[in-house]
Structures are given as C-alpha cells and as structure tokens.
C-alpha cells in the first residue's frame, strides 16, 4: 500500500510514499492509478477535487489524440464532465506546487537520479491569447516564432527521466497587457527565458529533495544569470556552452600567472594532445556503447572571484602562498568524435574535482530527457493545454507530469 503520511519540507506539506510497494502496485494492480493519485493529490482540500484530479490523470493516460477537455472527459460517463474538468483546471483553488513537491519527493527516491536536467519547451501557437504567447526569436531555429516558452526541471538517470517542476517565461510587456485576463497572480512580475530556467531549479531546491548537479544546454542562454544563481545557491552545475563563449585562462610555464581571455573553442584547441577516450552507454539507446575523446581545462569565470565551487576547498601545500584567483574556478570540458578534428561539444562546470569521464556521462543525460520527453511527455499531452489561464497551464502541466510518472511505472522503468 501507499503510505499517505506527510512531512513538512520548508513550509510545503509533502505526502510520503512507500516506493517499493507503489512500484509493485503500478505493475500488477489495476487500481494503481487511484492509489498513486490518492497520495500525490492528498493536499487537495476537497474530495471532489481529488476525484477530478484522478479523472484528469486517467484521461491524459488513455485519451487518444490531443488531450482536449472533450477528449479527457470522454472517459467519464457524464455529459457535463468537460465543463467540470475545465473549471477544475482553470478556475479552482488547489495549489499545484504542493503536488509537484510530493511528486518530486517520490521520484527522487524511486529513480535515484544522477542529475537535475533543465529543458526548454517551446510550443508554437497560431493565436495570441494563450498565457505567455508572444513573438520571440528562437536561436535554435534562426527565426522569430509566435510561441509559448517554458522550462521544465527533470530528474534524470541513465535509464529514465521525469519532469517535476515547470516555469513559464512571460515577458513584462505581455504581462502588462494580459495580467487580469490570464489571472496571473500579483507576485508574478515577468521573467526572461534564463530567469525562468533559474526559477524552475531554485523552487524545486526549496522542497528539500537531494541536490544533484544541474545539467543544461545553455548555448542560447545568457550565462551570467545562470552561473551566478547556481553558484549563490551552492548547486553544482554542468552547462553546455557555445564555441564563442569567452573565458579566462592562465598561461603555461613561466607565464603561468598571466591571465588571458579567449573563446572556449580556442582554449580547447590547445588541449588536443591531452585528449583521452571515454566509453559511455547511450541513454537514448540502452545498451549501445559509444566512445568519445575528451579533454578538460581549468578556466575562470570573471566577476565571481570571491565564490568557490561546492565542497571543501583544496588544501594548499605547506608554506605556499595562495594566489588570488582571477575569477570563479571552473572546468571546461571538450568532447570530440574520434573521426573529427574540431571539438563537437563544450561544457562548463564548477565540479572541478570530478573526473572527465563522469562529467561526460553526466552530460549525456540530456539525451535521456529528450527521449522521454518525445516518447512519454508528448503522449500524455504536456503541450496540449489550450486554455488562457496562468493557473490552468500550471495545473495542466503538473497533472501531465503525474501522468508521465505513472506511464513510466506502467512500463517498469522506475523499478
């Protein structure tokens, strides 16, 4: 059975789950959805809300095609179900953050994740009435797209990944024109894309789940707010960066105290002789073994010389004077394919004591997230909310994340 006792995590009441019994139930008990939802939705104040929550999750798991209110309500033998579920999602009063905290605590124990992976979710829209929709330039596409953008925080291991938190990117201009219509709360003052990514991480960190390295493809992001926020929060990070990112490095030999600024690509071109092969198992193709060439280089991030990486400082040799660092010490990791001359990927991390093999394998967890997003999240309708309410969007992606977790349990992925 699932234990529905609760414990408080920094102000949020989180139902606790008996993980082993719940996983077994999900595989063999036809009422596993009811049992799972009963625990995760225990914070909803009314019994009718909890019933509608379970009905919504069942609809996400079983309805074919787009997860519209009509399709979701079709599993209920009630002509008024669509209107009732619309009110439950868009106009009700239940708090989605408490449900997310419960889901995060459960999956943190079930999956034994190795990382928190941040993934952007861009949803092109034809109209302009959905919450947060505006025309924005998308670097990955090289064009301006009318779209809604959010960031999901995923718990990821080599075998499975699941989202636990979401944050919308809402421009201040859109917010000024649409706050009342979209029922956006007064404490939401608008966020850039990078700010939304940071908030998705920091809000989840406040739930008390075990901290993991934050892994993110940040090639099209502004690095300063990411690095400064994660450093201030004491979180380890591993960020994929663009080739033109400027970093500080010290010169070799007698000029080792000379600090120079150069692009990540140029700095890594100087390490080709230090490249070493690392074997890794592809999370996107379980069992497939691949080999890449990698090389690390110590660099510095300017402007954060007073900060240091997580963990205890390295001891100085006896009698040695500690020179002032030109910035935050980081490791720049380059990855090459064995048959290519140019560097394929560049990653920046504050885990300066980690081996380059573990760092490379950690970076590959983004492939696990991409796989499970495509094969699970899209199938349970993570992008299908068509309402205009800020509250409704957050409640929908919360229950879609619950459905994602249940789909994994159905397939035995979490066991």
Coordinates of C-alpha atoms in Angstrom, one line a residue:
X1 CA 0.0 0.0 0.0
X2 CA 1.0 3.6 -0.3
X3 CA 1.6 5.5 2.9
X4 CA -0.2 8.8 2.9
X5 CA 1.6 10.2 5.9
X6 CA 3.1 13.7 5.4
X7 CA 6.2 15.5 6.4
X8 CA 6.9 19.2 6.1
X9 CA 9.7 20.4 3.8
X10 CA 10.4 24.2 4.1
X11 CA 6.8 25.1 4.5
X12 CA 5.3 22.6 2.0
X13 CA 3.5 19.5 3.3
X14 CA 4.7 16.6 1.2
X15 CA 2.9 13.2 1.3
X16 CA 5.3 10.3 1.7
X17 CA 5.0 7.2 -0.4
X18 CA 6.1 3.6 0.2
X19 CA 8.1 3.5 -3.0
X20 CA 8.7 -0.3 -3.3
X21 CA 5.1 -1.2 -2.7
X22 CA 3.8 1.6 -5.0
X23 CA 6.1 0.4 -7.9
X24 CA 4.9 -3.2 -7.4
X25 CA 1.2 -2.0 -7.4
X26 CA 1.7 0.0 -10.5
X27 CA 2.7 -3.1 -12.4
X28 CA 0.1 -5.5 -11.1
X29 CA -2.8 -3.6 -9.5
X30 CA -5.5 -2.1 -11.9
X31 CA -6.2 0.5 -9.2
X32 CA -2.6 1.7 -9.2
X33 CA -3.6 5.0 -10.8
X34 CA -6.1 5.6 -7.9
X35 CA -3.5 4.7 -5.3
X36 CA -0.9 6.9 -6.9
X37 CA -3.2 9.8 -7.3
X38 CA -4.6 9.4 -3.8
X39 CA -1.1 10.0 -2.4
X40 CA 0.0 12.7 -4.7
X41 CA -3.2 14.6 -4.6
X42 CA -3.8 14.3 -0.9
X43 CA -3.1 18.0 -0.5
X44 CA -6.2 19.0 -2.5
X45 CA -8.7 20.2 0.2
X46 CA -11.9 18.7 -1.2
X47 CA -12.8 15.1 -2.1
X48 CA -14.5 16.2 -5.4
X49 CA -11.2 17.9 -6.4
X50 CA -9.2 14.8 -5.7
X51 CA -11.7 12.7 -7.8
X52 CA -11.5 15.2 -10.7
X53 CA -7.7 15.2 -10.4
X54 CA -7.6 11.4 -10.8
X55 CA -10.1 11.6 -13.7
X56 CA -7.9 14.1 -15.4
X57 CA -4.8 12.0 -15.0
X58 CA -6.7 8.9 -16.3
X59 CA -7.7 10.9 -19.3
X60 CA -4.2 12.0 -20.0
X61 CA -3.1 8.4 -19.9
X62 CA -5.9 6.9 -22.0
X63 CA -7.4 9.5 -24.3
X64 CA -6.3 9.3 -27.9
X65 CA -5.1 12.3 -29.9
X66 CA -4.8 15.7 -28.4
X67 CA -5.7 15.9 -24.8
X68 CA -8.6 18.4 -25.2
X69 CA -11.1 18.8 -22.4
X70 CA -13.6 17.0 -24.6
X71 CA -11.3 14.0 -25.1
X72 CA -10.3 13.9 -21.5
X73 CA -13.9 13.9 -20.4
X74 CA -14.9 11.2 -22.8
X75 CA -13.7 8.5 -20.3
X76 CA -16.4 9.7 -17.8
X77 CA -20.0 8.8 -18.4
X78 CA -21.1 12.4 -17.7
X79 CA -22.2 14.9 -20.3
X80 CA -21.1 17.8 -18.0
X81 CA -17.6 16.3 -17.3
X82 CA -15.8 18.6 -19.8
X83 CA -17.1 21.8 -18.2
X84 CA -16.4 20.4 -14.8
X85 CA -12.9 19.5 -15.6
X86 CA -12.3 22.8 -17.3
X87 CA -13.3 24.6 -14.0
X88 CA -11.1 22.2 -12.0
X89 CA -8.1 23.1 -14.1
X90 CA -8.6 26.8 -14.8
X91 CA -10.7 28.2 -12.1
X92 CA -10.2 26.0 -9.0
X93 CA -8.1 26.9 -5.9
X94 CA -5.9 23.9 -5.4
X95 CA -2.1 24.5 -5.2
X96 CA -0.1 22.9 -7.9
X97 CA 3.3 23.5 -6.1
X98 CA 2.4 21.1 -3.3
X99 CA 1.5 18.4 -5.8
X100 CA 4.8 18.9 -7.6
X101 CA 6.7 18.7 -4.3
X102 CA 5.1 15.4 -3.5
X103 CA 5.9 14.1 -7.0
X104 CA 9.5 15.3 -6.7
X105 CA 10.0 13.6 -3.3
X106 CA 8.6 10.3 -4.7
X107 CA 10.6 10.3 -7.9
X108 CA 13.8 11.4 -6.0
X109 CA 13.6 8.2 -4.0
X110 CA 12.3 6.0 -6.9
X111 CA 14.7 7.0 -9.7
X112 CA 17.8 7.7 -7.7
X113 CA 18.5 10.5 -10.2
X114 CA 22.1 11.5 -11.1
X115 CA 21.2 15.0 -12.2
X116 CA 18.6 17.7 -12.5
X117 CA 18.3 18.4 -16.2
X118 CA 16.8 21.7 -17.3
X119 CA 15.0 21.6 -20.7
X120 CA 13.3 24.3 -22.6
X121 CA 9.8 23.6 -24.0
X122 CA 8.7 25.8 -27.0
X123 CA 5.1 25.5 -28.2
X124 CA 4.3 27.3 -31.4
X125 CA 0.9 29.0 -31.3
X126 CA -1.3 30.4 -34.1
X127 CA -3.2 32.9 -31.8
X128 CA -2.0 35.2 -29.1
X129 CA -4.5 34.5 -26.3
X130 CA -2.7 31.6 -24.6
X131 CA -0.8 32.5 -21.5
X132 CA 2.6 33.9 -22.2
X133 CA 2.3 33.7 -26.0
X134 CA 4.3 36.3 -28.0
X135 CA 6.6 36.5 -30.9
X136 CA 10.1 35.7 -29.8
X137 CA 13.3 35.0 -31.7
X138 CA 14.3 31.3 -31.3
X139 CA 18.1 30.9 -31.9
X140 CA 17.9 27.2 -32.4
X141 CA 15.5 27.8 -35.3
X142 CA 17.1 31.0 -36.5
X143 CA 13.7 32.7 -36.9
X144 CA 11.0 34.6 -34.9
X145 CA 8.1 32.3 -33.8
X146 CA 4.8 33.1 -32.3
X147 CA 5.1 30.8 -29.3
X148 CA 4.9 29.9 -25.6
X149 CA 8.1 29.1 -23.8
X150 CA 8.6 27.3 -20.5
X151 CA 11.4 25.4 -18.8
X152 CA 11.0 22.0 -17.2
X153 CA 13.2 20.6 -14.4
X154 CA 13.7 16.9 -14.8
X155 CA 15.1 14.2 -12.5
X156 CA 17.3 12.0 -14.7
X157 CA 19.2 8.8 -14.5
X158 CA 20.7 6.7 -17.4
X159 CA 17.5 4.7 -17.7
X160 CA 14.7 7.1 -17.1
X161 CA 13.8 10.8 -16.7
X162 CA 10.7 12.6 -15.4
X163 CA 9.7 16.3 -15.0
X164 CA 8.9 17.6 -11.6
X165 CA 8.7 21.4 -12.0
X166 CA 7.8 24.0 -14.7
X167 CA 8.2 27.7 -15.1
X168 CA 6.7 29.9 -17.8
X169 CA 8.8 32.6 -19.5
X170 CA 6.5 35.7 -19.5
X171 CA 7.6 39.0 -21.0
X172 CA 6.9 42.1 -19.0
X173 CA 5.1 43.7 -21.9
X174 CA 2.7 40.7 -22.3
X175 CA 2.1 40.7 -18.6
X176 CA 1.2 44.3 -18.5
X177 CA -1.4 43.8 -21.2
X178 CA -2.8 40.5 -20.1
X179 CA -2.4 40.0 -16.4
X180 CA -6.1 40.4 -15.5
X181 CA -7.4 38.4 -18.4
X182 CA -5.0 35.4 -17.7
X183 CA -5.5 35.6 -13.9
X184 CA -1.7 36.0 -13.4
X185 CA -1.0 36.4 -9.6
X186 CA 0.3 39.7 -8.4
X187 CA 3.7 38.2 -7.3
X188 CA 4.5 37.1 -10.9
X189 CA 6.4 40.1 -12.3
X190 CA 7.6 38.6 -15.6
X191 CA 10.7 36.5 -16.3
X192 CA 13.2 36.2 -19.1
X193 CA 13.9 32.8 -20.5
X194 CA 17.1 32.5 -18.4
X195 CA 15.2 33.7 -15.3
X196 CA 12.5 31.0 -15.9
X197 CA 15.2 28.3 -16.0
X198 CA 16.7 29.6 -12.8
X199 CA 13.4 29.7 -11.0
X200 CA 12.5 26.2 -12.1
X201 CA 15.6 25.0 -10.3
X202 CA 15.6 27.1 -7.2
X203 CA 11.9 26.5 -6.4
X204 CA 12.5 22.7 -6.6
X205 CA 15.6 23.0 -4.5
X206 CA 13.5 24.6 -1.7
X207 CA 11.4 21.4 -1.5
X208 CA 14.3 19.6 0.2
X209 CA 14.9 16.9 -2.3
X210 CA 18.5 15.7 -2.6
X211 CA 20.5 18.3 -4.6
X212 CA 22.0 17.0 -7.8
X213 CA 24.2 18.6 -10.5
X214 CA 22.2 21.0 -12.7
X215 CA 22.7 19.9 -16.3
X216 CA 21.5 22.3 -19.1
X217 CA 22.1 23.1 -22.7
X218 CA 22.9 26.8 -22.3
X219 CA 24.3 27.5 -25.8
X220 CA 21.5 30.0 -26.5
X221 CA 21.2 31.3 -22.9
X222 CA 22.8 34.2 -21.1
X223 CA 25.4 32.5 -18.9
X224 CA 25.9 35.2 -16.2
X225 CA 22.5 34.8 -14.5
X226 CA 22.7 31.0 -14.6
X227 CA 26.2 30.8 -13.2
X228 CA 25.7 33.4 -10.6
X229 CA 22.3 32.0 -9.4
X230 CA 23.6 28.4 -9.2
X231 CA 26.8 29.5 -7.5
X232 CA 25.0 31.6 -5.0
X233 CA 22.6 28.6 -4.2
X234 CA 25.6 26.3 -3.8
X235 CA 24.5 24.0 -6.6
X236 CA 26.9 22.1 -8.8
X237 CA 26.3 22.7 -12.5
X238 CA 27.3 21.4 -15.9
X239 CA 26.3 23.8 -18.7
X240 CA 26.8 23.2 -22.4
X241 CA 28.1 26.4 -23.9
X242 CA 28.7 27.9 -27.3
X243 CA 32.1 27.9 -29.0
X244 CA 32.4 31.7 -28.8
X245 CA 31.9 31.9 -25.0
X246 CA 34.8 34.0 -23.6
X247 CA 36.6 32.6 -20.6
X248 CA 39.7 33.4 -18.6
X249 CA 42.7 31.1 -18.5
X250 CA 46.3 31.3 -17.2
X251 CA 49.3 30.9 -19.4
X252 CA 51.6 27.8 -19.2
X253 CA 55.2 27.7 -18.0
X254 CA 56.9 30.8 -16.7
X255 CA 54.0 32.9 -17.8
X256 CA 51.5 30.9 -15.8
X257 CA 50.4 33.9 -13.8
X258 CA 49.4 35.8 -16.9
X259 CA 45.6 35.8 -17.4
X260 CA 44.2 35.9 -20.9
X261 CA 40.7 35.9 -22.3
X262 CA 39.8 33.6 -25.2
X263 CA 36.9 31.7 -26.7
X264 CA 36.1 28.3 -25.4
X265 CA 36.8 26.8 -28.8
X266 CA 40.3 28.4 -29.0
X267 CA 41.2 27.3 -25.5
X268 CA 40.1 23.7 -26.2
X269 CA 42.1 23.6 -29.4
X270 CA 45.2 23.9 -27.2
X271 CA 44.3 20.7 -25.3
X272 CA 44.1 18.3 -28.3
X273 CA 47.3 16.5 -27.2
X274 CA 45.6 15.8 -23.8
X275 CA 42.5 14.1 -25.3
X276 CA 41.6 10.7 -23.9
X277 CA 39.0 8.2 -25.0
X278 CA 36.0 7.7 -22.7
X279 CA 33.4 5.0 -23.2
X280 CA 29.8 5.7 -22.4
X281 CA 26.4 4.0 -22.7
X282 CA 24.0 6.0 -24.7
X283 CA 20.9 6.8 -22.6
X284 CA 18.9 7.3 -25.8
X285 CA 19.8 3.7 -27.0
X286 CA 20.0 1.5 -23.9
X287 CA 22.9 -1.0 -24.2
X288 CA 24.6 1.0 -27.1
X289 CA 28.2 1.7 -26.1
X290 CA 30.0 4.7 -27.7
X291 CA 33.4 6.3 -27.3
X292 CA 34.3 10.0 -27.4
X293 CA 37.5 11.8 -26.9
X294 CA 37.5 14.4 -24.1
X295 CA 39.9 16.8 -22.5
X296 CA 39.5 19.2 -19.5
X297 CA 41.0 22.6 -19.0
X298 CA 40.9 24.8 -15.9
X299 CA 39.4 28.2 -16.6
X300 CA 37.8 31.0 -14.7
X301 CA 34.6 32.9 -14.8
X302 CA 35.2 36.6 -14.4
X303 CA 33.4 38.6 -11.7
X304 CA 32.9 35.8 -9.2
X305 CA 36.4 35.5 -7.7
X306 CA 35.0 35.5 -4.2
X307 CA 33.0 32.4 -4.9
X308 CA 34.3 28.9 -5.0
X309 CA 32.9 25.5 -6.2
X310 CA 30.8 23.3 -4.0
X311 CA 32.6 21.2 -1.5
X312 CA 35.6 21.8 0.8
X313 CA 38.5 23.9 -0.6
X314 CA 41.6 22.1 -1.7
X315 CA 44.4 22.3 0.9
X316 CA 47.4 24.4 0.0
X317 CA 50.9 22.9 0.1
X318 CA 52.7 23.8 3.4
X319 CA 54.3 27.2 3.3
X320 CA 52.7 28.0 -0.1
X321 CA 51.1 31.4 -0.6
X322 CA 47.6 31.2 -2.1
X323 CA 47.4 33.4 -5.2
X324 CA 44.2 35.3 -5.8
X325 CA 42.1 33.6 -8.5
X326 CA 41.2 35.8 -11.5
X327 CA 37.6 34.5 -11.1
X328 CA 35.5 31.5 -10.2
X329 CA 37.5 28.4 -10.9
X330 CA 35.7 26.1 -13.4
X331 CA 36.5 23.2 -15.7
X332 CA 36.0 23.5 -19.4
X333 CA 35.4 20.1 -20.9
X334 CA 35.7 19.4 -24.6
X335 CA 34.3 16.5 -26.4
X336 CA 35.4 15.3 -29.9
X337 CA 34.2 12.4 -32.0
X338 CA 37.1 10.1 -32.8
X339 CA 36.9 10.8 -36.5
X340 CA 36.5 14.6 -36.3
X341 CA 39.2 17.2 -35.9
X342 CA 37.0 20.0 -34.5
X343 CA 35.5 20.0 -31.0
X344 CA 31.9 18.8 -31.1
X345 CA 30.7 19.9 -27.6
X346 CA 31.9 22.3 -24.9
X347 CA 30.7 22.0 -21.3
X348 CA 31.4 24.3 -18.3
X349 CA 31.2 23.1 -14.7
X350 CA 32.1 24.1 -11.2
X351 CA 32.7 20.4 -10.3
X352 CA 36.4 21.0 -10.6
X353 CA 37.3 17.8 -8.8
X354 CA 35.2 15.5 -10.9
X355 CA 36.9 13.2 -13.4
X356 CA 36.3 13.9 -17.1
X357 CA 34.7 10.5 -17.6
X358 CA 31.9 11.1 -15.1
X359 CA 31.4 14.6 -16.4
X360 CA 31.0 13.3 -20.0
X361 CA 28.5 10.6 -18.8
X362 CA 26.6 13.3 -16.8
X363 CA 26.3 15.5 -19.9
X364 CA 24.6 12.6 -21.8
X365 CA 21.6 12.6 -19.5
X366 CA 20.2 15.4 -21.7
X367 CA 19.7 12.6 -24.3
X368 CA 17.7 10.6 -21.8
X369 CA 15.4 13.6 -21.2
X370 CA 14.9 14.2 -24.9
X371 CA 14.0 10.6 -25.4
X372 CA 11.4 10.5 -22.5
X373 CA 10.0 13.9 -23.5
X374 CA 9.3 12.7 -27.0
X375 CA 8.1 9.2 -26.1
X376 CA 6.2 9.9 -22.9
X377 CA 5.5 13.6 -22.1
X378 CA 4.2 14.4 -25.6
X379 CA 2.0 11.3 -25.5
X380 CA 0.4 12.3 -22.2
X381 CA -0.3 15.8 -23.5
X382 CA 2.3 18.0 -21.9
X383 CA 1.9 20.6 -24.7
X384 CA -1.9 20.2 -25.2
X385 CA -3.3 22.8 -22.8
X386 CA -5.4 25.2 -24.9
X387 CA -6.8 27.4 -22.1
X388 CA -5.8 31.0 -21.5
X389 CA -5.3 30.9 -17.7
X390 CA -2.0 31.1 -16.0
X391 CA -3.3 28.9 -13.2
X392 CA -4.8 26.4 -15.7
X393 CA -1.5 26.0 -17.5
X394 CA 0.4 25.3 -14.3
X395 CA -2.2 22.8 -13.1
X396 CA -2.3 21.0 -16.5
X397 CA 1.5 20.5 -16.7
X398 CA 1.5 19.4 -13.1
X399 CA -1.0 16.6 -13.8
X400 CA 0.7 15.8 -17.1
X401 CA 3.9 15.3 -15.0
X402 CA 2.0 12.9 -12.7
X403 CA 0.7 11.0 -15.8
X404 CA 4.3 10.9 -17.1
X405 CA 5.5 9.3 -13.9
X406 CA 2.6 6.7 -14.0
X407 CA 3.4 5.8 -17.6
X408 CA 7.0 5.1 -16.5
X409 CA 5.7 2.9 -13.7
X410 CA 3.4 1.0 -16.1
X411 CA 6.5 0.1 -18.2
X412 CA 8.5 -0.8 -15.2
X413 CA 11.1 1.9 -15.9
X414 CA 11.3 3.1 -12.4
X415 CA 11.9 -0.3 -10.9

